[in-house]
Amino acid sequence: MKIAVLPGDGIGPEVMDQAVKVLHALVSDGLALEMEFAPIGGAGYDAAGDPLPAATLDLARQADAVLLGAVGGHRYDSLPRPMRPEQGLLRIRKELNLFANLRPAVLYPELAGASTLRPEVVSGLDLMIVRELTGDLYFGQPRGIHINAAGEREGYNTMRYSESEIRRVAHSGFRIAMKRGRKLCSVEKANVLETSELWREVVVEVGREYPEVALSHMYVDNAAMQLVRNPKQFDVMLTGNIFGDILSDEASMLTGSIGMLGSASLDEHNKGMYEPIHGSAPDIAGQDIANPLATILSAAMMLRYTFSLDEAADRIETAVRRVIAQGLRTLDIYTPDTTRVGCAAMGDAVVAAL
Ligand code: IPM
Ligand code: MG
């Protein structure tokens, strides 16, 4: 099993070091994993003048799975858009056809106090956002900034989804719902947008093939509200690229920290890229205070979804639960009754708990 490891920028390299440590521990126990490293994002730009260097894309294509840290940094914010780190991420998702983005939001009982919501609202939370990842406003043409008829600058992007794009991600959502609580809520804005109207129609059609899954529909504004009002009403949330981007950040905070959540981005054949849902956090980079658990849990998702190594994935997830139960906390989830550790110490603790 070959893994392309792309640490990226900011805290990416330090959190990735910890995930690699954990994978190495499994390799010592006989897991046949091979890891190869390559730059992406700002690191790609620095190394090869491109946020997605050709060699990195080649490696990602050859590998069976990709493990990514995070991209982005203030240093790159003034580059022309195609050279910016975020474009490296968007391009690799598109090039590898990773249309189904799985973003779980799971609350660890011990972290209920780290959420800004009341413990009774979030305790026991276990929801999965399935976000479409290769279409929508992010990729729709035409797009740009031009001078309009009135002679002023005008920015425009296009929200568009074809039927087949909706259909394939809807299947992903229903299949995941079948393995979970068999409830799927499709989120869009069909009261205003034609794209959403089609989205709803196609989801209803696909839903007929999954009669055991209870399908509901919700407008995105209401969904944003319901997520903080009563998040436990949701099992699987299926939504488009832009809405999923926003809702998944919101959902992450229900669990206390965006530093705890991994994600999987899958193609038709379950080849995938795995990354923490947090960003590169340049303000805390290099200080050994970042939370590596989201990246470690992303590695567990990789073992589960791409390699079907449920046992190895369970081992990592159990080890993470154990260090949390031991009271070890990075700054983002620290409360005064716990023990504060740095990024590397947290990685070591997970390895010890394995
Ligand atoms: C995410 C991020 C990315 C996105 C950015 C960095 C391009 O916010 O993965 O959610 O918008 O998809
Ligand atoms: Mg985002």
Tab-separated table of C-alpha atoms and ligand atoms in Angstrom:
chain	number	residue	atom	x	y	z
A	1	MET	CA	0.000	0.000	0.000
A	2	LYS	CA	1.541	3.206	-1.139
A	3	ILE	CA	0.638	6.516	0.444
A	4	ALA	CA	1.489	9.945	-0.919
A	5	VAL	CA	2.165	12.163	2.087
A	6	LEU	CA	1.676	15.870	1.400
A	7	PRO	CA	2.371	17.895	4.572
A	8	GLY	CA	1.750	21.325	2.995
A	9	ASP	CA	2.059	24.590	4.909
A	10	GLY	CA	1.703	26.174	8.327
A	11	ILE	CA	0.946	23.564	10.963
A	12	GLY	CA	0.605	20.950	8.175
A	13	PRO	CA	4.148	19.558	8.539
A	14	GLU	CA	4.053	19.293	12.349
A	15	VAL	CA	0.661	17.595	12.530
A	16	MET	CA	1.672	15.315	9.660
A	17	ASP	CA	4.838	14.295	11.543
A	18	GLN	CA	2.589	12.923	14.273
A	19	ALA	CA	0.331	11.011	11.883
A	20	VAL	CA	3.407	9.534	10.200
A	21	LYS	CA	4.733	8.497	13.624
A	22	VAL	CA	1.492	6.655	14.271
A	23	LEU	CA	1.570	4.943	10.867
A	24	HIS	CA	5.212	3.956	11.411
A	25	ALA	CA	4.190	2.301	14.663
A	26	LEU	CA	1.688	0.205	12.710
A	27	VAL	CA	4.340	-0.605	10.109
A	28	SER	CA	6.573	-1.928	12.921
A	29	ASP	CA	3.677	-4.194	13.798
A	30	GLY	CA	3.629	-5.591	10.274
A	31	LEU	CA	1.382	-3.276	8.283
A	32	ALA	CA	2.745	-3.074	4.702
A	33	LEU	CA	2.565	0.683	4.194
A	34	GLU	CA	4.989	2.666	2.129
A	35	MET	CA	5.071	6.461	2.400
A	36	GLU	CA	6.468	8.958	-0.050
A	37	PHE	CA	6.530	12.708	0.594
A	38	ALA	CA	5.893	15.607	-1.785
A	39	PRO	CA	5.204	19.345	-1.513
A	40	ILE	CA	1.822	20.978	-2.125
A	41	GLY	CA	0.346	24.448	-1.592
A	42	GLY	CA	2.807	27.165	-0.621
A	43	ALA	CA	5.473	24.475	-0.198
A	44	GLY	CA	4.790	23.400	-3.795
A	45	TYR	CA	5.059	26.969	-4.974
A	46	ASP	CA	8.355	27.406	-3.131
A	47	ALA	CA	9.766	24.122	-4.458
A	48	ALA	CA	8.519	24.191	-8.037
A	49	GLY	CA	6.686	27.467	-8.675
A	50	ASP	CA	3.337	25.673	-8.654
A	51	PRO	CA	0.977	24.940	-5.745
A	52	LEU	CA	0.419	21.513	-7.310
A	53	PRO	CA	3.773	20.528	-8.836
A	54	ALA	CA	3.546	17.962	-11.650
A	55	ALA	CA	5.675	15.513	-9.645
A	56	THR	CA	3.308	15.796	-6.700
A	57	LEU	CA	0.288	15.119	-8.883
A	58	ASP	CA	2.080	12.132	-10.472
A	59	LEU	CA	2.880	10.703	-7.072
A	60	ALA	CA	-0.721	11.233	-5.928
A	61	ARG	CA	-1.997	9.421	-9.024
A	62	GLN	CA	0.337	6.460	-8.525
A	63	ALA	CA	-0.352	6.149	-4.819
A	64	ASP	CA	-3.267	4.183	-3.426
A	65	ALA	CA	-4.168	7.033	-1.086
A	66	VAL	CA	-3.106	10.564	-0.271
A	67	LEU	CA	-2.623	11.979	3.206
A	68	LEU	CA	-2.613	15.767	3.300
A	69	GLY	CA	-1.794	18.247	6.072
A	70	ALA	CA	-3.015	21.746	5.244
A	71	VAL	CA	-2.236	24.486	2.756
A	72	GLY	CA	-2.058	28.258	2.856
A	73	GLY	CA	-0.062	31.065	4.408
A	74	HIS	CA	-0.107	34.864	4.520
A	75	ARG	CA	3.076	34.914	2.461
A	76	TYR	CA	1.194	33.597	-0.555
A	77	ASP	CA	-1.966	35.710	-0.258
A	78	SER	CA	-0.819	38.310	-2.760
A	79	LEU	CA	0.192	35.843	-5.489
A	80	PRO	CA	-1.971	35.653	-8.610
A	81	ARG	CA	-4.907	33.323	-7.881
A	82	PRO	CA	-3.641	30.286	-9.893
A	83	MET	CA	-0.415	30.299	-7.845
A	84	ARG	CA	-2.109	30.427	-4.448
A	85	PRO	CA	-1.879	27.406	-2.160
A	86	GLU	CA	-5.674	26.862	-2.091
A	87	GLN	CA	-5.609	26.277	-5.852
A	88	GLY	CA	-3.253	23.346	-5.326
A	89	LEU	CA	-5.845	21.769	-3.061
A	90	LEU	CA	-8.769	22.456	-5.386
A	91	ARG	CA	-6.835	21.117	-8.368
A	92	ILE	CA	-5.759	17.885	-6.730
A	93	ARG	CA	-9.380	17.236	-5.664
A	94	LYS	CA	-10.518	17.829	-9.237
A	95	GLU	CA	-7.661	15.943	-10.933
A	96	LEU	CA	-8.226	12.880	-8.768
A	97	ASN	CA	-11.998	13.201	-9.172
A	98	LEU	CA	-12.560	13.193	-5.414
A	99	PHE	CA	-16.207	14.180	-5.516
A	100	ALA	CA	-17.420	12.730	-2.224
A	101	ASN	CA	-16.121	14.519	0.838
A	102	LEU	CA	-16.933	12.839	4.141
A	103	ARG	CA	-16.704	15.117	7.146
A	104	PRO	CA	-17.693	13.461	10.407
A	105	ALA	CA	-18.463	15.514	13.498
A	106	VAL	CA	-18.154	13.289	16.532
A	107	LEU	CA	-18.118	14.489	20.092
A	108	TYR	CA	-15.821	12.749	22.555
A	109	PRO	CA	-17.721	12.617	25.861
A	110	GLU	CA	-14.765	14.107	27.744
A	111	LEU	CA	-14.736	17.115	25.420
A	112	ALA	CA	-18.371	18.099	25.895
A	113	GLY	CA	-17.136	20.998	28.011
A	114	ALA	CA	-14.912	22.284	25.188
A	115	SER	CA	-17.901	22.986	22.959
A	116	THR	CA	-19.419	26.439	23.093
A	117	LEU	CA	-22.827	24.754	23.179
A	118	ARG	CA	-24.399	23.308	26.304
A	119	PRO	CA	-23.289	19.717	27.009
A	120	GLU	CA	-26.842	18.346	26.759
A	121	VAL	CA	-27.166	19.772	23.238
A	122	VAL	CA	-23.978	18.153	21.945
A	123	SER	CA	-23.323	15.077	24.083
A	124	GLY	CA	-23.524	11.930	21.995
A	125	LEU	CA	-23.279	13.899	18.752
A	126	ASP	CA	-22.257	11.763	15.773
A	127	LEU	CA	-23.067	13.265	12.435
A	128	MET	CA	-21.593	12.877	8.976
A	129	ILE	CA	-21.593	15.634	6.413
A	130	VAL	CA	-21.249	14.382	2.842
A	131	ARG	CA	-20.112	17.368	0.838
A	132	GLU	CA	-19.857	17.338	-2.955
A	133	LEU	CA	-16.308	18.450	-3.683
A	134	THR	CA	-15.631	18.931	-7.389
A	135	GLY	CA	-18.481	21.085	-8.667
A	136	ASP	CA	-20.688	24.042	-7.739
A	137	LEU	CA	-19.547	27.648	-7.364
A	138	TYR	CA	-16.009	26.425	-6.813
A	139	PHE	CA	-15.544	25.203	-10.370
A	140	GLY	CA	-18.504	26.586	-12.338
A	141	GLN	CA	-17.809	28.587	-15.474
A	142	PRO	CA	-18.084	31.413	-16.345
A	143	ARG	CA	-16.317	33.148	-13.509
A	144	GLY	CA	-14.229	36.237	-13.132
A	145	ILE	CA	-14.113	39.939	-12.507
A	146	HIS	CA	-14.941	42.189	-15.452
A	147	ILE	CA	-16.092	45.698	-16.237
A	148	ASN	CA	-19.845	45.633	-16.655
A	149	ALA	CA	-22.089	47.721	-18.904
A	150	ALA	CA	-22.267	50.443	-16.254
A	151	GLY	CA	-18.475	50.683	-16.369
A	152	GLU	CA	-17.857	49.352	-12.892
A	153	ARG	CA	-16.064	46.192	-11.798
A	154	GLU	CA	-18.271	43.191	-11.317
A	155	GLY	CA	-17.389	39.806	-9.847
A	156	TYR	CA	-19.277	36.665	-10.837
A	157	ASN	CA	-19.220	32.924	-10.200
A	158	THR	CA	-21.569	30.276	-11.470
A	159	MET	CA	-23.389	27.750	-9.366
A	160	ARG	CA	-23.951	24.671	-11.513
A	161	TYR	CA	-24.497	20.981	-11.033
A	162	SER	CA	-25.199	18.381	-13.669
A	163	GLU	CA	-27.551	15.556	-12.950
A	164	SER	CA	-24.756	12.971	-12.970
A	165	GLU	CA	-22.685	14.975	-10.497
A	166	ILE	CA	-25.628	15.110	-8.102
A	167	ARG	CA	-26.501	11.475	-8.643
A	168	ARG	CA	-23.081	10.037	-7.834
A	169	VAL	CA	-22.622	11.993	-4.613
A	170	ALA	CA	-26.200	11.205	-3.609
A	171	HIS	CA	-25.363	7.506	-3.938
A	172	SER	CA	-22.326	8.061	-1.687
A	173	GLY	CA	-24.551	9.743	0.873
A	174	PHE	CA	-27.183	7.017	0.855
A	175	ARG	CA	-24.602	4.232	1.045
A	176	ILE	CA	-23.052	5.869	4.092
A	177	ALA	CA	-26.474	6.400	5.662
A	178	MET	CA	-27.137	2.658	5.219
A	179	LYS	CA	-24.075	1.927	7.370
A	180	ARG	CA	-25.113	4.435	10.023
A	181	GLY	CA	-28.486	5.582	11.347
A	182	ARG	CA	-30.309	5.336	7.980
A	183	LYS	CA	-31.335	8.981	8.006
A	184	LEU	CA	-30.283	11.390	5.294
A	185	CYS	CA	-31.026	15.100	5.205
A	186	SER	CA	-30.354	16.762	1.863
A	187	VAL	CA	-29.485	20.435	2.256
A	188	GLU	CA	-29.969	23.052	-0.466
A	189	LYS	CA	-31.783	26.282	-1.248
A	190	ALA	CA	-34.487	25.033	-3.596
A	191	ASN	CA	-36.807	27.900	-2.697
A	192	VAL	CA	-34.490	30.285	-4.542
A	193	LEU	CA	-31.980	28.427	-6.731
A	194	GLU	CA	-32.619	26.297	-9.826
A	195	THR	CA	-29.414	24.372	-9.141
A	196	SER	CA	-30.941	23.359	-5.826
A	197	GLU	CA	-34.274	22.505	-7.416
A	198	LEU	CA	-32.508	19.977	-9.646
A	199	TRP	CA	-30.442	18.785	-6.685
A	200	ARG	CA	-33.611	17.979	-4.764
A	201	GLU	CA	-35.255	16.188	-7.712
A	202	VAL	CA	-32.241	13.973	-8.337
A	203	VAL	CA	-31.781	13.174	-4.641
A	204	VAL	CA	-35.431	12.103	-4.446
A	205	GLU	CA	-34.894	9.822	-7.487
A	206	VAL	CA	-31.766	8.261	-6.033
A	207	GLY	CA	-33.526	7.895	-2.691
A	208	ARG	CA	-36.042	5.492	-4.236
A	209	GLU	CA	-33.189	2.989	-4.511
A	210	TYR	CA	-32.656	3.187	-0.742
A	211	PRO	CA	-36.124	2.680	0.716
A	212	GLU	CA	-34.684	1.929	4.166
A	213	VAL	CA	-33.151	5.394	4.440
A	214	ALA	CA	-35.443	8.122	5.765
A	215	LEU	CA	-34.887	11.065	3.426
A	216	SER	CA	-35.624	14.659	4.393
A	217	HIS	CA	-34.852	18.032	2.820
A	218	MET	CA	-33.811	21.255	4.448
A	219	TYR	CA	-32.942	24.734	3.227
A	220	VAL	CA	-29.382	25.650	4.026
A	221	ASP	CA	-30.231	28.660	6.180
A	222	ASN	CA	-32.498	26.538	8.337
A	223	ALA	CA	-29.859	23.783	8.431
A	224	ALA	CA	-27.305	26.270	9.763
A	225	MET	CA	-29.767	27.186	12.506
A	226	GLN	CA	-30.784	23.591	13.282
A	227	LEU	CA	-27.134	22.584	13.625
A	228	VAL	CA	-26.774	24.769	16.692
A	229	ARG	CA	-30.357	24.345	17.927
A	230	ASN	CA	-30.545	20.555	17.900
A	231	PRO	CA	-27.631	18.944	16.050
A	232	LYS	CA	-28.514	15.447	17.218
A	233	GLN	CA	-31.501	15.363	14.879
A	234	PHE	CA	-29.025	14.699	12.040
A	235	ASP	CA	-27.375	11.458	10.962
A	236	VAL	CA	-26.069	12.096	7.433
A	237	MET	CA	-26.258	15.539	5.845
A	238	LEU	CA	-25.828	15.556	2.066
A	239	THR	CA	-25.020	18.862	0.428
A	240	GLY	CA	-23.163	20.725	-2.311
A	241	ASN	CA	-19.670	22.151	-2.288
A	242	ILE	CA	-20.183	25.685	-0.988
A	243	PHE	CA	-22.919	24.852	1.524
A	244	GLY	CA	-20.873	21.879	2.748
A	245	ASP	CA	-17.803	24.047	3.182
A	246	ILE	CA	-19.708	26.378	5.472
A	247	LEU	CA	-21.804	23.818	7.354
A	248	SER	CA	-18.844	21.537	8.037
A	249	ASP	CA	-16.946	24.339	9.757
A	250	GLU	CA	-20.028	25.051	11.829
A	251	ALA	CA	-20.513	21.374	12.673
A	252	SER	CA	-16.887	21.019	13.705
A	253	MET	CA	-17.296	23.586	16.444
A	254	LEU	CA	-20.127	21.555	17.974
A	255	THR	CA	-17.463	19.051	18.923
A	256	GLY	CA	-15.337	21.587	20.749
A	257	SER	CA	-12.518	21.869	18.291
A	258	ILE	CA	-11.885	21.896	14.607
A	259	GLY	CA	-8.593	20.250	15.622
A	260	MET	CA	-10.281	16.907	16.285
A	261	LEU	CA	-11.890	16.151	12.945
A	262	GLY	CA	-10.543	14.280	9.967
A	263	SER	CA	-12.056	13.930	6.533
A	264	ALA	CA	-12.051	11.667	3.520
A	265	SER	CA	-12.429	12.714	-0.112
A	266	LEU	CA	-13.239	9.745	-2.299
A	267	ASP	CA	-13.546	8.927	-5.973
A	268	GLU	CA	-15.711	6.240	-7.565
A	269	HIS	CA	-13.313	3.478	-6.525
A	270	ASN	CA	-12.785	4.619	-2.939
A	271	LYS	CA	-9.352	5.893	-3.747
A	272	GLY	CA	-9.072	8.858	-1.506
A	273	MET	CA	-7.353	11.827	-0.075
A	274	TYR	CA	-7.478	12.237	3.669
A	275	GLU	CA	-7.007	15.505	5.476
A	276	PRO	CA	-7.870	17.264	8.704
A	277	ILE	CA	-10.698	19.708	8.165
A	278	HIS	CA	-8.791	22.533	9.813
A	279	GLY	CA	-6.564	24.872	7.856
A	280	SER	CA	-2.868	25.673	8.025
A	281	ALA	CA	-3.234	28.060	11.005
A	282	PRO	CA	-0.105	30.076	10.147
A	283	ASP	CA	-0.455	32.073	13.387
A	284	ILE	CA	0.443	29.025	15.502
A	285	ALA	CA	2.735	27.206	13.059
A	286	GLY	CA	6.073	25.945	14.328
A	287	GLN	CA	5.187	26.476	17.996
A	288	ASP	CA	4.367	22.852	18.840
A	289	ILE	CA	0.877	23.775	20.019
A	290	ALA	CA	-1.286	22.491	17.147
A	291	ASN	CA	-3.616	19.549	17.683
A	292	PRO	CA	-2.414	16.570	15.591
A	293	LEU	CA	-5.459	14.395	16.347
A	294	ALA	CA	-7.447	15.460	13.271
A	295	THR	CA	-4.598	14.315	11.032
A	296	ILE	CA	-4.084	11.121	13.015
A	297	LEU	CA	-7.822	10.402	12.728
A	298	SER	CA	-7.623	11.147	8.999
A	299	ALA	CA	-4.986	8.434	8.732
A	300	ALA	CA	-7.403	6.086	10.503
A	301	MET	CA	-10.114	6.985	7.991
A	302	MET	CA	-7.645	6.181	5.207
A	303	LEU	CA	-7.032	2.720	6.598
A	304	ARG	CA	-10.780	2.178	6.886
A	305	TYR	CA	-12.135	3.589	3.638
A	306	THR	CA	-9.392	3.007	1.089
A	307	PHE	CA	-7.665	-0.075	2.487
A	308	SER	CA	-10.574	-1.697	4.347
A	309	LEU	CA	-8.268	-2.199	7.335
A	310	ASP	CA	-10.963	-1.737	9.939
A	311	GLU	CA	-8.918	-3.306	12.703
A	312	ALA	CA	-5.949	-0.990	12.233
A	313	ALA	CA	-8.309	1.982	11.986
A	314	ASP	CA	-10.030	0.912	15.192
A	315	ARG	CA	-6.666	0.689	16.909
A	316	ILE	CA	-5.845	4.297	16.067
A	317	GLU	CA	-9.282	5.564	17.036
A	318	THR	CA	-9.166	3.675	20.320
A	319	ALA	CA	-5.714	5.086	21.042
A	320	VAL	CA	-7.030	8.604	20.449
A	321	ARG	CA	-9.964	7.961	22.796
A	322	ARG	CA	-7.507	6.686	25.355
A	323	VAL	CA	-5.271	9.781	25.342
A	324	ILE	CA	-8.361	11.962	25.621
A	325	ALA	CA	-9.566	9.821	28.539
A	326	GLN	CA	-6.109	10.194	30.115
A	327	GLY	CA	-6.770	13.921	30.202
A	328	LEU	CA	-4.120	14.946	27.671
A	329	ARG	CA	-5.074	18.101	25.785
A	330	THR	CA	-3.555	20.416	23.246
A	331	LEU	CA	-4.309	24.097	23.707
A	332	ASP	CA	-7.454	24.142	21.542
A	333	ILE	CA	-9.247	21.618	23.769
A	334	TYR	CA	-7.571	22.430	27.055
A	335	THR	CA	-9.639	23.074	30.167
A	336	PRO	CA	-8.095	23.728	33.601
A	337	ASP	CA	-8.840	20.234	34.947
A	338	THR	CA	-6.746	18.570	32.201
A	339	THR	CA	-3.075	18.196	31.259
A	340	ARG	CA	-1.748	20.407	28.528
A	341	VAL	CA	0.623	18.845	25.996
A	342	GLY	CA	2.238	20.005	22.780
A	343	CYS	CA	1.746	18.654	19.281
A	344	ALA	CA	4.668	16.204	19.365
A	345	ALA	CA	3.864	14.973	22.886
A	346	MET	CA	0.303	14.310	21.795
A	347	GLY	CA	1.616	12.235	18.869
A	348	ASP	CA	3.885	10.303	21.243
A	349	ALA	CA	0.975	9.677	23.595
A	350	VAL	CA	-1.117	8.221	20.780
A	351	VAL	CA	1.760	5.945	19.764
A	352	ALA	CA	2.126	4.811	23.388
A	353	ALA	CA	-1.616	4.184	23.605
A	354	LEU	CA	-1.523	2.026	20.441
B	1	IPM	C1	-11.937	23.229	3.134
B	1	IPM	C2	-11.224	24.537	2.900
B	1	IPM	C3	-10.989	24.681	1.393
B	1	IPM	C4	-12.340	24.708	0.724
B	1	IPM	C5	-10.141	25.902	0.983
B	1	IPM	C6	-8.826	25.942	1.703
B	1	IPM	C7	-9.942	25.957	-0.496
B	1	IPM	O1	-11.962	25.590	3.424
B	1	IPM	O2	-11.383	22.179	2.790
B	1	IPM	O3	-13.046	23.271	3.654
B	1	IPM	O4	-12.974	25.760	0.658
B	1	IPM	O5	-12.772	23.660	0.277
B	2	MG	MG	-13.632	25.000	4.556
